[in-house]
Every structure is written in structure tokens, then in C-alpha cells.
GROMACS .gro file of C-alpha atoms in nm:
model
  303
    1MET     CA    1  -7.495   4.400  -4.698
    2SER     CA    2  -7.842   4.410  -4.645
    3GLN     CA    3  -7.996   4.431  -4.309
    4THR     CA    4  -8.357   4.308  -4.158
    5LEU     CA    5  -8.483   4.600  -3.925
    6GLU     CA    6  -8.704   4.474  -3.629
    7ARG     CA    7  -8.886   4.721  -3.414
    8LEU     CA    8  -8.963   4.596  -3.072
    9ARG     CA    9  -9.149   4.727  -2.778
   10VAL     CA   10  -8.987   4.623  -2.416
   11GLU     CA   11  -9.199   4.654  -2.123
   12GLY     CA   12  -8.931   4.853  -1.909
   13SER     CA   13  -8.891   4.795  -1.518
   14ASP     CA   14  -9.184   5.011  -1.450
   15GLY     CA   15  -9.436   4.908  -1.715
   16ALA     CA   16  -9.327   5.194  -1.949
   17GLY     CA   17  -9.286   5.067  -2.317
   18LEU     CA   18  -8.933   5.100  -2.435
   19SER     CA   19  -8.847   5.130  -2.803
   20VAL     CA   20  -8.587   4.859  -2.909
   21ILE     CA   21  -8.453   4.837  -3.248
   22LEU     CA   22  -8.294   4.497  -3.354
   23ARG     CA   23  -8.059   4.487  -3.692
   24THR     CA   24  -7.963   4.162  -3.844
   25PRO     CA   25  -7.768   4.085  -4.146
   26GLY     CA   26  -7.959   3.979  -4.425
   27GLN     CA   27  -7.925   3.604  -4.396
   28GLY     CA   28  -8.052   3.657  -4.023
   29ASP     CA   29  -7.787   3.425  -3.868
   30ALA     CA   30  -7.933   3.437  -3.514
   31ALA     CA   31  -7.585   3.291  -3.391
   32LEU     CA   32  -7.417   3.593  -3.431
   33PRO     CA   33  -7.256   3.766  -3.164
   34THR     CA   34  -7.468   4.097  -3.039
   35VAL     CA   35  -7.378   4.437  -2.975
   36ILE     CA   36  -7.588   4.638  -2.764
   37PHE     CA   37  -7.583   5.028  -2.801
   38THR     CA   38  -7.674   5.225  -2.471
   39ASN     CA   39  -7.741   5.597  -2.577
   40GLY     CA   40  -7.582   5.895  -2.369
   41PHE     CA   41  -7.807   6.116  -2.178
   42ALA     CA   42  -8.080   6.308  -2.404
   43CYS     CA   43  -7.903   6.150  -2.705
   44PRO     CA   44  -8.085   5.963  -3.026
   45THR     CA   45  -7.969   5.663  -3.160
   46PHE     CA   46  -7.826   5.801  -3.468
   47TYR     CA   47  -7.519   5.875  -3.302
   48TRP     CA   48  -7.420   5.501  -3.340
   49ASP     CA   49  -7.462   5.514  -3.733
   50ALA     CA   50  -7.080   5.486  -3.804
   51LEU     CA   51  -7.027   5.216  -3.595
   52HIS     CA   52  -7.329   5.038  -3.721
   53ASP     CA   53  -7.198   5.078  -4.097
   54ARG     CA   54  -6.854   4.937  -3.985
   55LEU     CA   55  -6.982   4.622  -3.800
   56GLY     CA   56  -7.202   4.568  -4.115
   57GLY     CA   57  -7.291   4.166  -4.134
   58ARG     CA   58  -7.084   4.051  -3.836
   59ALA     CA   59  -7.341   4.114  -3.563
   60ARG     CA   60  -7.678   4.163  -3.456
   61LEU     CA   61  -7.694   4.531  -3.352
   62VAL     CA   62  -7.935   4.655  -3.100
   63THR     CA   63  -8.020   5.003  -3.031
   64TRP     CA   64  -8.276   5.130  -2.726
   65ASP     CA   65  -8.414   5.467  -2.588
   66PHE     CA   66  -8.391   5.531  -2.208
   67LYS     CA   67  -8.755   5.648  -2.062
   68GLY     CA   68  -8.876   5.953  -2.172
   69HIS     CA   69  -8.602   5.965  -2.476
   70GLY     CA   70  -8.687   5.895  -2.841
   71GLU     CA   71  -8.966   5.658  -2.902
   72SER     CA   72  -8.963   5.530  -2.528
   73GLU     CA   73  -9.237   5.619  -2.313
   74PRO     CA   74  -9.196   5.825  -2.016
   75ALA     CA   75  -9.117   5.680  -1.664
   76ARG     CA   76  -9.378   5.639  -1.446
   77SER     CA   77  -9.212   5.800  -1.094
   78GLU     CA   78  -8.864   5.947  -1.003
   79ALA     CA   79  -8.779   5.606  -0.866
   80THR     CA   80  -8.790   5.440  -1.168
   81ALA     CA   81  -8.566   5.681  -1.383
   82THR     CA   82  -8.258   5.625  -1.231
   83ILE     CA   83  -7.893   5.484  -1.352
   84PRO     CA   84  -7.976   5.130  -1.166
   85GLU     CA   85  -8.347   5.125  -1.329
   86ALA     CA   86  -8.205   5.188  -1.692
   87ALA     CA   87  -7.972   4.911  -1.615
   88ALA     CA   88  -8.280   4.687  -1.517
   89ASP     CA   89  -8.438   4.807  -1.850
   90LEU     CA   90  -8.108   4.706  -2.029
   91GLY     CA   91  -8.155   4.340  -1.881
   92ARG     CA   92  -8.510   4.340  -2.006
   93VAL     CA   93  -8.399   4.465  -2.378
   94MET     CA   94  -8.139   4.166  -2.330
   95ASP     CA   95  -8.442   3.908  -2.247
   96ALA     CA   96  -8.613   4.050  -2.572
   97VAL     CA   97  -8.341   3.987  -2.811
   98GLY     CA   98  -8.220   3.682  -2.684
   99VAL     CA   99  -7.887   3.756  -2.508
  100ASP     CA  100  -7.803   3.533  -2.190
  101ALA     CA  101  -7.543   3.354  -2.015
  102GLY     CA  102  -7.495   3.137  -2.317
  103HIS     CA  103  -7.498   3.417  -2.599
  104PRO     CA  104  -7.362   3.727  -2.388
  105ALA     CA  105  -7.343   4.077  -2.555
  106ILE     CA  106  -7.087   4.344  -2.615
  107LEU     CA  107  -7.204   4.648  -2.451
  108ALA     CA  108  -7.108   4.972  -2.629
  109SER     CA  109  -7.214   5.276  -2.476
  110PHE     CA  110  -7.146   5.659  -2.473
  111SER     CA  111  -7.147   5.955  -2.185
  112VAL     CA  112  -7.387   5.852  -1.950
  113GLY     CA  113  -7.490   5.533  -2.115
  114CYS     CA  114  -7.138   5.400  -1.954
  115GLN     CA  115  -7.297   5.456  -1.625
  116VAL     CA  116  -7.568   5.248  -1.698
  117ASN     CA  117  -7.355   4.954  -1.872
  118LEU     CA  118  -7.132   4.944  -1.577
  119GLU     CA  119  -7.384   4.960  -1.361
  120ALA     CA  120  -7.510   4.652  -1.529
  121TRP     CA  121  -7.216   4.440  -1.408
  122ARG     CA  122  -7.384   4.428  -1.054
  123THR     CA  123  -7.670   4.213  -1.193
  124LEU     CA  124  -7.590   4.105  -1.564
  125SER     CA  125  -7.203   4.005  -1.565
  126ASP     CA  126  -7.299   3.659  -1.685
  127ARG     CA  127  -7.434   3.813  -1.986
  128ILE     CA  128  -7.183   4.094  -2.086
  129ALA     CA  129  -6.888   3.971  -2.307
  130GLY     CA  130  -6.700   4.295  -2.335
  131TYR     CA  131  -6.751   4.671  -2.302
  132ALA     CA  132  -6.658   4.940  -2.515
  133LEU     CA  133  -6.684   5.291  -2.320
  134LEU     CA  134  -6.694   5.583  -2.519
  135LEU     CA  135  -6.639   5.924  -2.398
  136GLY     CA  136  -6.799   5.885  -2.069
  137THR     CA  137  -6.737   5.811  -1.687
  138TYR     CA  138  -6.813   5.568  -1.412
  139GLU     CA  139  -6.948   5.851  -1.178
  140HIS     CA  140  -7.087   6.190  -1.081
  141PRO     CA  141  -7.039   6.348  -1.457
  142PHE     CA  142  -7.152   6.681  -1.353
  143ARG     CA  143  -6.836   6.758  -1.128
  144SER     CA  144  -6.644   6.704  -1.415
  145LEU     CA  145  -6.830   6.939  -1.665
  146VAL     CA  146  -6.628   7.263  -1.770
  147HIS     CA  147  -6.529   7.325  -1.426
  148PRO     CA  148  -6.586   7.178  -1.087
  149LEU     CA  149  -6.738   7.497  -0.953
  150PHE     CA  150  -6.982   7.504  -1.267
  151GLY     CA  151  -7.055   7.147  -1.202
  152ALA     CA  152  -7.151   7.174  -0.841
  153GLN     CA  153  -7.383   7.456  -0.932
  154LEU     CA  154  -7.517   7.239  -1.179
  155GLU     CA  155  -7.586   6.968  -0.921
  156ARG     CA  156  -7.742   7.206  -0.672
  157LEU     CA  157  -7.988   7.355  -0.965
  158LEU     CA  158  -8.083   6.976  -1.079
  159GLY     CA  159  -8.200   6.914  -0.708
  160VAL     CA  160  -8.414   7.220  -0.678
  161VAL     CA  161  -8.577   7.284  -1.066
  162GLN     CA  162  -8.901   7.103  -1.116
  163PRO     CA  163  -9.027   6.930  -1.394
  164GLY     CA  164  -9.276   7.199  -1.520
  165LEU     CA  165  -8.944   7.460  -1.545
  166ALA     CA  166  -8.747   7.143  -1.704
  167GLY     CA  167  -8.969   7.143  -2.019
  168PRO     CA  168  -8.931   7.503  -2.139
  169LEU     CA  169  -8.555   7.509  -2.042
  170LEU     CA  170  -8.486   7.202  -2.292
  171ARG     CA  171  -8.692   7.356  -2.560
  172THR     CA  172  -8.538   7.682  -2.535
  173THR     CA  173  -8.182   7.535  -2.534
  174ALA     CA  174  -8.295   7.350  -2.837
  175ARG     CA  175  -8.420   7.628  -3.017
  176ILE     CA  176  -8.135   7.857  -2.956
  177SER     CA  177  -7.855   7.582  -3.055
  178LYS     CA  178  -8.032   7.537  -3.383
  179THR     CA  179  -7.970   7.888  -3.472
  180GLY     CA  180  -7.631   7.959  -3.646
  181ALA     CA  181  -7.494   8.187  -3.319
  182GLY     CA  182  -7.594   7.921  -3.085
  183HIS     CA  183  -7.435   7.634  -3.271
  184ARG     CA  184  -7.125   7.865  -3.318
  185LEU     CA  185  -7.131   7.939  -2.954
  186ASN     CA  186  -7.151   7.533  -2.867
  187ARG     CA  187  -6.837   7.508  -3.090
  188LEU     CA  188  -6.659   7.787  -2.927
  189ALA     CA  189  -6.705   7.643  -2.612
  190LYS     CA  190  -6.591   7.295  -2.740
  191PHE     CA  191  -6.974   7.125  -2.627
  192VAL     CA  192  -6.957   7.038  -3.017
  193GLY     CA  193  -6.667   6.953  -3.225
  194SER     CA  194  -6.552   7.175  -3.509
  195GLY     CA  195  -6.619   6.914  -3.750
  196ALA     CA  196  -6.993   6.877  -3.643
  197THR     CA  197  -7.211   7.084  -3.850
  198ARG     CA  198  -7.533   7.237  -3.778
  199GLU     CA  199  -7.702   6.994  -4.025
  200VAL     CA  200  -7.495   6.702  -3.845
  201MET     CA  201  -7.655   6.821  -3.502
  202ASP     CA  202  -7.993   6.925  -3.573
  203PRO     CA  203  -8.139   6.579  -3.539
  204PHE     CA  204  -8.007   6.616  -3.169
  205TYR     CA  205  -8.113   6.947  -3.117
  206ASP     CA  206  -8.450   6.847  -3.237
  207HIS     CA  207  -8.447   6.516  -2.989
  208LEU     CA  208  -8.363   6.734  -2.698
  209ALA     CA  209  -8.697   6.925  -2.745
  210THR     CA  210  -8.870   6.616  -2.747
  211LEU     CA  211  -8.739   6.467  -2.426
  212ASP     CA  212  -8.995   6.405  -2.173
  213PRO     CA  213  -8.893   6.685  -1.881
  214ALA     CA  214  -8.969   6.464  -1.593
  215SER     CA  215  -8.783   6.150  -1.738
  216ALA     CA  216  -8.490   6.370  -1.808
  217LEU     CA  217  -8.467   6.556  -1.487
  218TRP     CA  218  -8.492   6.236  -1.287
  219MET     CA  219  -8.230   6.046  -1.466
  220ALA     CA  220  -8.003   6.344  -1.469
  221ARG     CA  221  -8.034   6.348  -1.089
  222SER     CA  222  -7.960   5.996  -1.062
  223ALA     CA  223  -7.661   6.021  -1.263
  224ALA     CA  224  -7.531   6.290  -1.042
  225ARG     CA  225  -7.546   6.073  -0.752
  226HIS     CA  226  -7.441   5.756  -0.925
  227THR     CA  227  -7.107   5.571  -0.892
  228ALA     CA  228  -6.972   5.241  -1.031
  229SER     CA  229  -6.644   5.270  -0.889
  230ASP     CA  230  -6.692   4.996  -0.672
  231LEU     CA  231  -6.749   4.751  -0.966
  232LEU     CA  232  -6.461   4.858  -1.167
  233PRO     CA  233  -6.199   4.610  -1.025
  234ARG     CA  234  -6.410   4.301  -1.071
  235ILE     CA  235  -6.487   4.363  -1.428
  236ASP     CA  236  -6.320   4.067  -1.602
  237VAL     CA  237  -6.424   4.093  -1.959
  238PRO     CA  238  -6.230   4.280  -2.249
  239THR     CA  239  -6.280   4.655  -2.194
  240LEU     CA  240  -6.207   4.928  -2.399
  241VAL     CA  241  -6.198   5.310  -2.275
  242ILE     CA  242  -6.188   5.579  -2.535
  243ALA     CA  243  -6.106   5.966  -2.444
  244GLY     CA  244  -6.136   6.290  -2.596
  245GLY     CA  245  -5.860   6.575  -2.531
  246HIS     CA  246  -6.140   6.840  -2.553
  247ASP     CA  247  -6.417   6.654  -2.418
  248ARG     CA  248  -6.589   6.915  -2.182
  249PHE     CA  249  -6.809   6.672  -2.031
  250THR     CA  250  -6.588   6.400  -1.931
  251PRO     CA  251  -6.186   6.479  -1.955
  252PRO     CA  252  -5.945   6.231  -2.032
  253ALA     CA  253  -5.806   6.206  -1.681
  254ILE     CA  254  -6.155   6.043  -1.602
  255GLY     CA  255  -6.144   5.774  -1.891
  256LYS     CA  256  -5.764   5.728  -1.786
  257SER     CA  257  -5.850   5.661  -1.413
  258MET     CA  258  -6.140   5.441  -1.530
  259ALA     CA  259  -5.914   5.234  -1.731
  260GLU     CA  260  -5.657   5.180  -1.480
  261ALA     CA  261  -5.930   5.079  -1.250
  262ILE     CA  262  -6.048   4.798  -1.482
  263PRO     CA  263  -5.811   4.492  -1.482
  264GLY     CA  264  -5.668   4.484  -1.854
  265ALA     CA  265  -5.872   4.740  -1.972
  266GLU     CA  266  -5.728   4.933  -2.276
  267TRP     CA  267  -5.743   5.306  -2.290
  268THR     CA  268  -5.729   5.508  -2.627
  269PHE     CA  269  -5.660   5.908  -2.644
  270LEU     CA  270  -5.819   6.080  -2.925
  271PRO     CA  271  -5.631   6.447  -2.853
  272ASP     CA  272  -5.921   6.628  -3.109
  273ALA     CA  273  -6.223   6.444  -2.996
  274THR     CA  274  -6.474   6.658  -2.803
  275HIS     CA  275  -6.805   6.491  -2.651
  276THR     CA  276  -6.978   6.518  -3.019
  277GLY     CA  277  -6.636   6.274  -3.112
  278LEU     CA  278  -6.900   6.007  -3.224
  279LEU     CA  279  -7.056   6.207  -3.467
  280ASP     CA  280  -6.743   6.446  -3.628
  281LEU     CA  281  -6.471   6.167  -3.549
  282ALA     CA  282  -6.664   5.906  -3.605
  283GLU     CA  283  -6.440   5.700  -3.843
  284PRO     CA  284  -6.136   5.709  -3.603
  285ILE     CA  285  -6.367   5.578  -3.319
  286ALA     CA  286  -6.518   5.336  -3.511
  287GLY     CA  287  -6.201   5.202  -3.653
  288ARG     CA  288  -6.047   5.155  -3.295
  289THR     CA  289  -6.334   5.020  -3.123
  290LEU     CA  290  -6.370   4.769  -3.428
  291ALA     CA  291  -5.985   4.686  -3.399
  292PHE     CA  292  -6.033   4.610  -3.012
  293LEU     CA  293  -6.328   4.375  -3.071
  294ASP     CA  294  -6.125   4.171  -3.328
  295ARG     CA  295  -5.825   4.154  -3.119
  296HIS     CA  296  -6.037   3.997  -2.858
  297HIS     CA  297  -6.211   3.767  -3.076
  298LEU     CA  298  -6.546   3.929  -2.969
  299LEU     CA  299  -6.698   3.927  -3.325
  300ASP     CA  300  -6.597   3.562  -3.382
  301ARG     CA  301  -6.830   3.385  -3.140
  302ARG     CA  302  -7.078   3.186  -3.249
  303GLY     CA  303  -7.371   3.037  -3.009
   0.00000   0.00000   0.00000
């Protein structure tokens, strides 16, 4: 089915322009439910292509970029490049696309985007109809990265590195990853799934090189400190948690504990999924997400 694509510029919490894309079915039915997709840290919006394809004409689809990511402008200060500020930016995106208490949205998120969407429950709960939390956590993401000792060292490094050094580090990582050897190393370490070819990953590597270093560094620091653990027992909308058996960033035990803390949440375990599951296991993840939305009739709502 054909879609209408509208590019919006939304003013973020500090005045920085946020890039937002609204896709509506060809008939432009404004009463259709809205699904908002929140990216992972350093991730471009193409990660959501498979879910966009599966949802087809059944919803209005919204993607947006964090400050300093994609087409969005850099954050104006460290204080406005945090997980709570990203949740506030999500509220402004909701305003721009007509999501309110009478027309709540389904929030889908990946990786650190799960922290942002969960944090949004603190101030935007009346505008949230359901959650799909994919390959992400609710707190302190670096503590579970590869090994606790590695995560602790990375957190310390984030606290002392300066934006002037972060830029070269991001660009060097992207350049090495785009080589055959670099990509093979990423796959060997299971940072990248076996089905994610270099051609599939190249847009991610390219995006990594274009991040605003200061915004990215500040947001990583905030993610490291952030927790939404206090919110999990309060969530009272249908919630899906998907975890991957080979996810080196968010081990499945974290997804399971998150699902157990959210009343009535559904936990789905994909034993072969790494952190790039949205790319190399796109169909299983899209299928399970769509089945969840259908079970809870979240795509049947009309204004």
C-alpha cells in the first residue's frame, strides 16, 4: 500500500531542531493508531524498515532522531542531552503528530531507546497505549556490556573523555568497521549478527561517523547513570519485551527481569539474536511484534 511521507522539524527541549518523519497510509486516515519508533544510541532510523513494511497501512508511523543524530541538530548543552531530556523531546514529537490522551501512541524502542521510552512514562503515561521494548534495558546499559569489568572501565572512560577526542574515536571506529577485517571482528565478537553483512551494516557505520561528538558523549554519560526501575511496576499498558540470546549489549537476563517487573508484560526470547537483531533477524522480530499488537488490539483503535 502506498504511503505519504511527511518530513517535520520539531523544536526540541532546548530549541535544537529535531528531524521527524511521519508516514501515513495512502488514504491518510488520521484516526489510525500511531506507532512511534525510538532509535538506539548512535542508530539511524533504517533499523525500523522491516516493522514499517509489516505494519503497512494499519498505522501512522513516526521515526525521529535524537539530538546530534541523523538530521537532528546538536544539543545546546550537556544538560539537554540526557535520557530525561530525550523523553521530553519525545513529548514534543507527540505534540507535533497529534498524539494526546485521546489518541495515545504505541511506543516501539530499541536498545537505549528503551530507556527513553520507559522514562517517558514518568510524564507522558496518559499518551502511551503500549510498549514494544526490543533488545534494550531500563538502566545502566554499559554495566552489562560484554563483561561487568569492561562495562565499569567504559563508564569511567565516558566520564573523562572530552568531545574533541570523541569525534576522532567515532570516525576511526566507523572507518575500521567498514573494512572487511573490522566487520569480521565485530561479527566474531557478536556485536553484529552473522546475518548482518557489511553491506547491511554500512549505513550504520556511516551514521556513526556523522554523529555530533558532544551530543553523543553527553547522552552516553546520561544513559550510564539513568534508571527507570522505579517506573516498571507502575506501567499498566500492554508491554512486549524481546531479548536476544547472543546480545552482548543487553543480555537476555536483563530483558527477563524487566518483563517480570512490569505487570502483565510478555517476554519473548530469540536465542540466535544479537544486538543487530532488527537487521539480521528482522522478520522474526517484526512478526512477534505484530502478533503482540494484534493480541492486544492495539492496531484496531480508532480515535
